[in-house]
mmCIF file of C-alpha atoms in Angstrom:
data_model
loop_
_atom_site.group_PDB
_atom_site.id
_atom_site.type_symbol
_atom_site.label_atom_id
_atom_site.label_comp_id
_atom_site.label_asym_id
_atom_site.label_seq_id
_atom_site.Cartn_x
_atom_site.Cartn_y
_atom_site.Cartn_z
ATOM 1 C CA UNK A 1 109.955 97.005 58.248
ATOM 2 C CA UNK A 2 106.875 97.172 56.008
ATOM 3 C CA UNK A 3 103.731 96.226 57.919
ATOM 4 C CA UNK A 4 100.154 95.161 57.200
ATOM 5 C CA UNK A 5 97.216 95.215 59.611
ATOM 6 C CA UNK A 6 95.038 92.138 59.094
ATOM 7 C CA UNK A 7 91.537 92.321 60.613
ATOM 8 C CA UNK A 8 89.875 88.900 60.532
ATOM 9 C CA UNK A 9 86.127 88.159 60.402
ATOM 10 C CA UNK A 10 84.765 91.228 62.195
ATOM 11 C CA UNK A 11 81.358 90.596 60.662
ATOM 12 C CA UNK A 12 77.781 91.403 61.619
ATOM 13 C CA UNK A 13 77.013 87.822 62.704
ATOM 14 C CA UNK A 14 78.965 88.558 65.927
ATOM 15 C CA UNK A 15 76.738 91.549 66.702
ATOM 16 C CA UNK A 16 73.270 90.497 65.463
ATOM 17 C CA UNK A 17 72.504 87.623 67.843
ATOM 18 C CA UNK A 18 73.115 87.526 71.618
ATOM 19 C CA UNK A 19 74.421 83.924 71.460
ATOM 20 C CA UNK A 20 77.094 85.061 68.950
ATOM 21 C CA UNK A 21 78.179 88.256 70.711
ATOM 22 C CA UNK A 22 81.928 88.440 71.050
ATOM 23 C CA UNK A 23 83.183 89.111 74.563
ATOM 24 C CA UNK A 24 83.352 92.922 74.931
ATOM 25 C CA UNK A 25 82.284 93.221 71.282
ATOM 26 C CA UNK A 26 81.842 97.016 71.173
ATOM 27 C CA UNK A 27 85.132 97.608 73.014
ATOM 28 C CA UNK A 28 86.904 95.311 70.571
ATOM 29 C CA UNK A 29 85.550 97.365 67.655
ATOM 30 C CA UNK A 30 86.743 100.581 69.359
ATOM 31 C CA UNK A 31 90.199 99.084 69.912
ATOM 32 C CA UNK A 32 90.416 97.807 66.331
ATOM 33 C CA UNK A 33 89.352 101.242 65.066
ATOM 34 C CA UNK A 34 92.113 102.816 67.180
ATOM 35 C CA UNK A 35 94.559 100.419 65.540
ATOM 36 C CA UNK A 36 93.143 101.288 62.105
ATOM 37 C CA UNK A 37 93.590 105.037 62.770
ATOM 38 C CA UNK A 38 97.185 104.515 63.843
ATOM 39 C CA UNK A 39 97.846 102.281 60.830
ATOM 40 C CA UNK A 40 96.481 104.947 58.474
ATOM 41 C CA UNK A 41 98.636 107.618 60.157
ATOM 42 C CA UNK A 42 101.695 105.425 59.533
ATOM 43 C CA UNK A 43 100.568 104.436 56.025
ATOM 44 C CA UNK A 44 100.298 100.768 56.981
ATOM 45 C CA UNK A 45 98.175 98.706 54.589
ATOM 46 C CA UNK A 46 94.901 97.511 56.139
ATOM 47 C CA UNK A 47 93.474 94.179 55.044
ATOM 48 C CA UNK A 48 90.032 92.960 56.072
ATOM 49 C CA UNK A 49 89.427 89.221 55.902
ATOM 50 C CA UNK A 50 85.792 88.274 55.416
ATOM 51 C CA UNK A 51 84.561 84.743 56.039
ATOM 52 C CA UNK A 52 82.337 83.690 53.159
ATOM 53 C CA UNK A 53 80.367 80.458 53.214
ATOM 54 C CA UNK A 54 80.112 78.485 49.986
ATOM 55 C CA UNK A 55 76.577 77.437 50.993
ATOM 56 C CA UNK A 56 74.079 80.027 49.680
ATOM 57 C CA UNK A 57 71.685 79.240 52.550
ATOM 58 C CA UNK A 58 74.269 79.943 55.281
ATOM 59 C CA UNK A 59 74.105 83.200 57.278
ATOM 60 C CA UNK A 60 77.689 83.933 56.216
ATOM 61 C CA UNK A 61 77.137 83.583 52.485
ATOM 62 C CA UNK A 62 78.044 86.557 50.329
ATOM 63 C CA UNK A 63 75.584 89.426 50.389
ATOM 64 C CA UNK A 64 73.684 88.388 53.521
ATOM 65 C CA UNK A 65 73.392 90.855 56.425
ATOM 66 C CA UNK A 66 75.382 88.658 58.824
ATOM 67 C CA UNK A 67 78.191 88.312 56.260
ATOM 68 C CA UNK A 68 78.882 92.042 56.001
ATOM 69 C CA UNK A 69 81.838 93.601 57.769
ATOM 70 C CA UNK A 70 80.669 95.302 60.965
ATOM 71 C CA UNK A 71 79.091 98.663 60.215
ATOM 72 C CA UNK A 72 81.152 100.530 62.838
ATOM 73 C CA UNK A 73 84.557 99.516 61.488
ATOM 74 C CA UNK A 74 86.537 102.350 59.902
ATOM 75 C CA UNK A 75 86.778 100.833 56.429
ATOM 76 C CA UNK A 76 88.222 102.901 53.588
ATOM 77 C CA UNK A 77 88.277 102.388 49.835
ATOM 78 C CA UNK A 78 92.079 102.103 50.157
ATOM 79 C CA UNK A 79 91.727 98.995 52.317
ATOM 80 C CA UNK A 80 91.992 95.530 50.835
ATOM 81 C CA UNK A 81 89.139 93.072 51.432
ATOM 82 C CA UNK A 82 89.858 89.374 50.958
ATOM 83 C CA UNK A 83 87.224 86.669 51.238
ATOM 84 C CA UNK A 84 88.019 83.261 52.684
ATOM 85 C CA UNK A 85 86.010 80.070 53.186
ATOM 86 C CA UNK A 86 88.178 78.228 55.751
ATOM 87 C CA UNK A 87 89.705 79.093 59.154
ATOM 88 C CA UNK A 88 93.086 79.857 57.520
ATOM 89 C CA UNK A 89 93.062 83.282 55.824
ATOM 90 C CA UNK A 90 95.900 82.112 53.549
ATOM 91 C CA UNK A 91 94.159 78.952 52.323
ATOM 92 C CA UNK A 92 92.973 79.348 48.712
ATOM 93 C CA UNK A 93 92.961 83.155 48.968
ATOM 94 C CA UNK A 94 95.105 85.877 47.473
ATOM 95 C CA UNK A 95 96.480 86.948 50.882
ATOM 96 C CA UNK A 96 99.988 85.494 50.590
ATOM 97 C CA UNK A 97 100.461 86.740 47.016
ATOM 98 C CA UNK A 98 99.203 90.180 48.050
ATOM 99 C CA UNK A 99 101.584 90.359 51.025
ATOM 100 C CA UNK A 100 104.542 89.189 48.921
ATOM 101 C CA UNK A 101 103.797 91.531 46.008
ATOM 102 C CA UNK A 102 103.600 94.456 48.448
ATOM 103 C CA UNK A 103 106.774 93.311 50.247
ATOM 104 C CA UNK A 104 105.112 93.067 53.656
ATOM 105 C CA UNK A 105 107.491 91.881 56.365
ATOM 106 C CA UNK A 106 105.449 92.176 59.570
ATOM 107 C CA UNK A 107 101.800 91.384 60.176
ATOM 108 C CA UNK A 108 99.597 92.904 62.856
ATOM 109 C CA UNK A 109 96.590 90.740 63.691
ATOM 110 C CA UNK A 110 93.145 91.594 65.080
ATOM 111 C CA UNK A 111 89.633 90.165 64.839
ATOM 112 C CA UNK A 112 87.570 87.073 65.586
ATOM 113 C CA UNK A 113 87.346 84.339 66.655
ATOM 114 C CA UNK A 114 90.440 84.001 68.812
ATOM 115 C CA UNK A 115 90.652 80.204 68.845
ATOM 116 C CA UNK A 116 89.499 79.583 65.282
ATOM 117 C CA UNK A 117 90.299 81.859 62.352
ATOM 118 C CA UNK A 118 92.675 84.148 64.224
ATOM 119 C CA UNK A 119 94.700 81.288 65.721
ATOM 120 C CA UNK A 120 94.833 79.320 62.472
ATOM 121 C CA UNK A 121 95.953 82.360 60.460
ATOM 122 C CA UNK A 122 98.559 83.439 63.035
ATOM 123 C CA UNK A 123 100.114 79.966 63.018
ATOM 124 C CA UNK A 124 100.013 79.762 59.217
ATOM 125 C CA UNK A 125 101.715 83.166 58.942
ATOM 126 C CA UNK A 126 104.649 81.933 61.027
ATOM 127 C CA UNK A 127 104.917 78.779 58.897
ATOM 128 C CA UNK A 128 104.955 80.977 55.781
ATOM 129 C CA UNK A 129 107.930 82.962 57.081
ATOM 130 C CA UNK A 130 106.301 85.923 58.855
ATOM 131 C CA UNK A 131 108.243 85.731 62.112
ATOM 132 C CA UNK A 132 107.960 89.129 63.819
ATOM 133 C CA UNK A 133 104.200 89.625 63.989
ATOM 134 C CA UNK A 134 102.167 91.593 66.525
ATOM 135 C CA UNK A 135 98.828 91.398 68.306
ATOM 136 C CA UNK A 136 97.461 93.986 70.724
ATOM 137 C CA UNK A 137 95.401 92.972 73.738
ATOM 138 C CA UNK A 138 91.778 94.002 73.360
ATOM 139 C CA UNK A 139 91.777 93.815 69.547
ATOM 140 C CA UNK A 140 90.490 90.251 69.253
ATOM 141 C CA UNK A 141 87.706 88.246 70.834
ATOM 142 C CA UNK A 142 85.537 85.166 70.787
ATOM 143 C CA UNK A 143 82.357 83.717 72.258
ATOM 144 C CA UNK A 144 82.002 81.263 75.132
ATOM 145 C CA UNK A 145 82.918 77.713 74.161
ATOM 146 C CA UNK A 146 81.722 74.321 75.367
ATOM 147 C CA UNK A 147 84.732 73.873 77.679
ATOM 148 C CA UNK A 148 85.980 77.407 78.381
ATOM 149 C CA UNK A 149 84.556 80.899 78.795
ATOM 150 C CA UNK A 150 85.584 83.494 76.195
ATOM 151 C CA UNK A 151 87.923 85.331 78.582
ATOM 152 C CA UNK A 152 89.769 82.111 79.390
ATOM 153 C CA UNK A 153 90.095 81.256 75.690
ATOM 154 C CA UNK A 154 91.548 84.708 74.984
ATOM 155 C CA UNK A 155 93.996 84.539 77.915
ATOM 156 C CA UNK A 156 95.110 81.027 76.970
ATOM 157 C CA UNK A 157 95.779 81.974 73.363
ATOM 158 C CA UNK A 158 97.620 85.172 74.215
ATOM 159 C CA UNK A 159 99.864 83.197 76.603
ATOM 160 C CA UNK A 160 100.426 80.475 73.996
ATOM 161 C CA UNK A 161 101.120 82.885 71.113
ATOM 162 C CA UNK A 162 103.325 85.357 72.966
ATOM 163 C CA UNK A 163 107.012 85.068 72.033
ATOM 164 C CA UNK A 164 106.307 81.934 70.000
ATOM 165 C CA UNK A 165 103.979 82.879 67.161
ATOM 166 C CA UNK A 166 103.969 86.665 67.623
ATOM 167 C CA UNK A 167 104.449 89.343 70.252
ATOM 168 C CA UNK A 168 101.400 90.248 72.337
ATOM 169 C CA UNK A 169 101.419 93.955 73.192
ATOM 170 C CA UNK A 170 99.568 95.518 76.142
ATOM 171 C CA UNK A 171 99.188 99.046 74.807
ATOM 172 C CA UNK A 172 97.567 99.771 71.437
ATOM 173 C CA UNK A 173 100.398 101.831 70.004
ATOM 174 C CA UNK A 174 102.034 101.285 66.639
#
């Protein structure tokens, strides 16, 4: 089964300001990098999704420091980078066409924020026919919300996704 690793919104904004720090942010980067190394060893295509605001004054507008992919991610020139402007990484982007043209059958998800862009993209992927997707614990995160702490948001989503929208794996091993 041909796979693609999709890393969503791991951008500097989540590392530059204490109020935006992802839960266990440095550990999440280490875990994602472990996944990236394994994907490269298995010749799995790596796709980075980069949230890009359409408002030039926004911190996440193209070219701004906060918009850049996190400096510690193991990004290669062979990786695909796709910009998006909404929570759904498929919405008005080239992602679906790219996956179809490369005959991808299984998607492996990682990134931020659990309850926003990651959740929306995972659900969209299932609706688009990608039914055997994976997510590894420790490879995604979020910040505290108004109603729930980040850890509770992560646990809730993993429980909701598992065996419905994808398979949640304990060990980071492709």
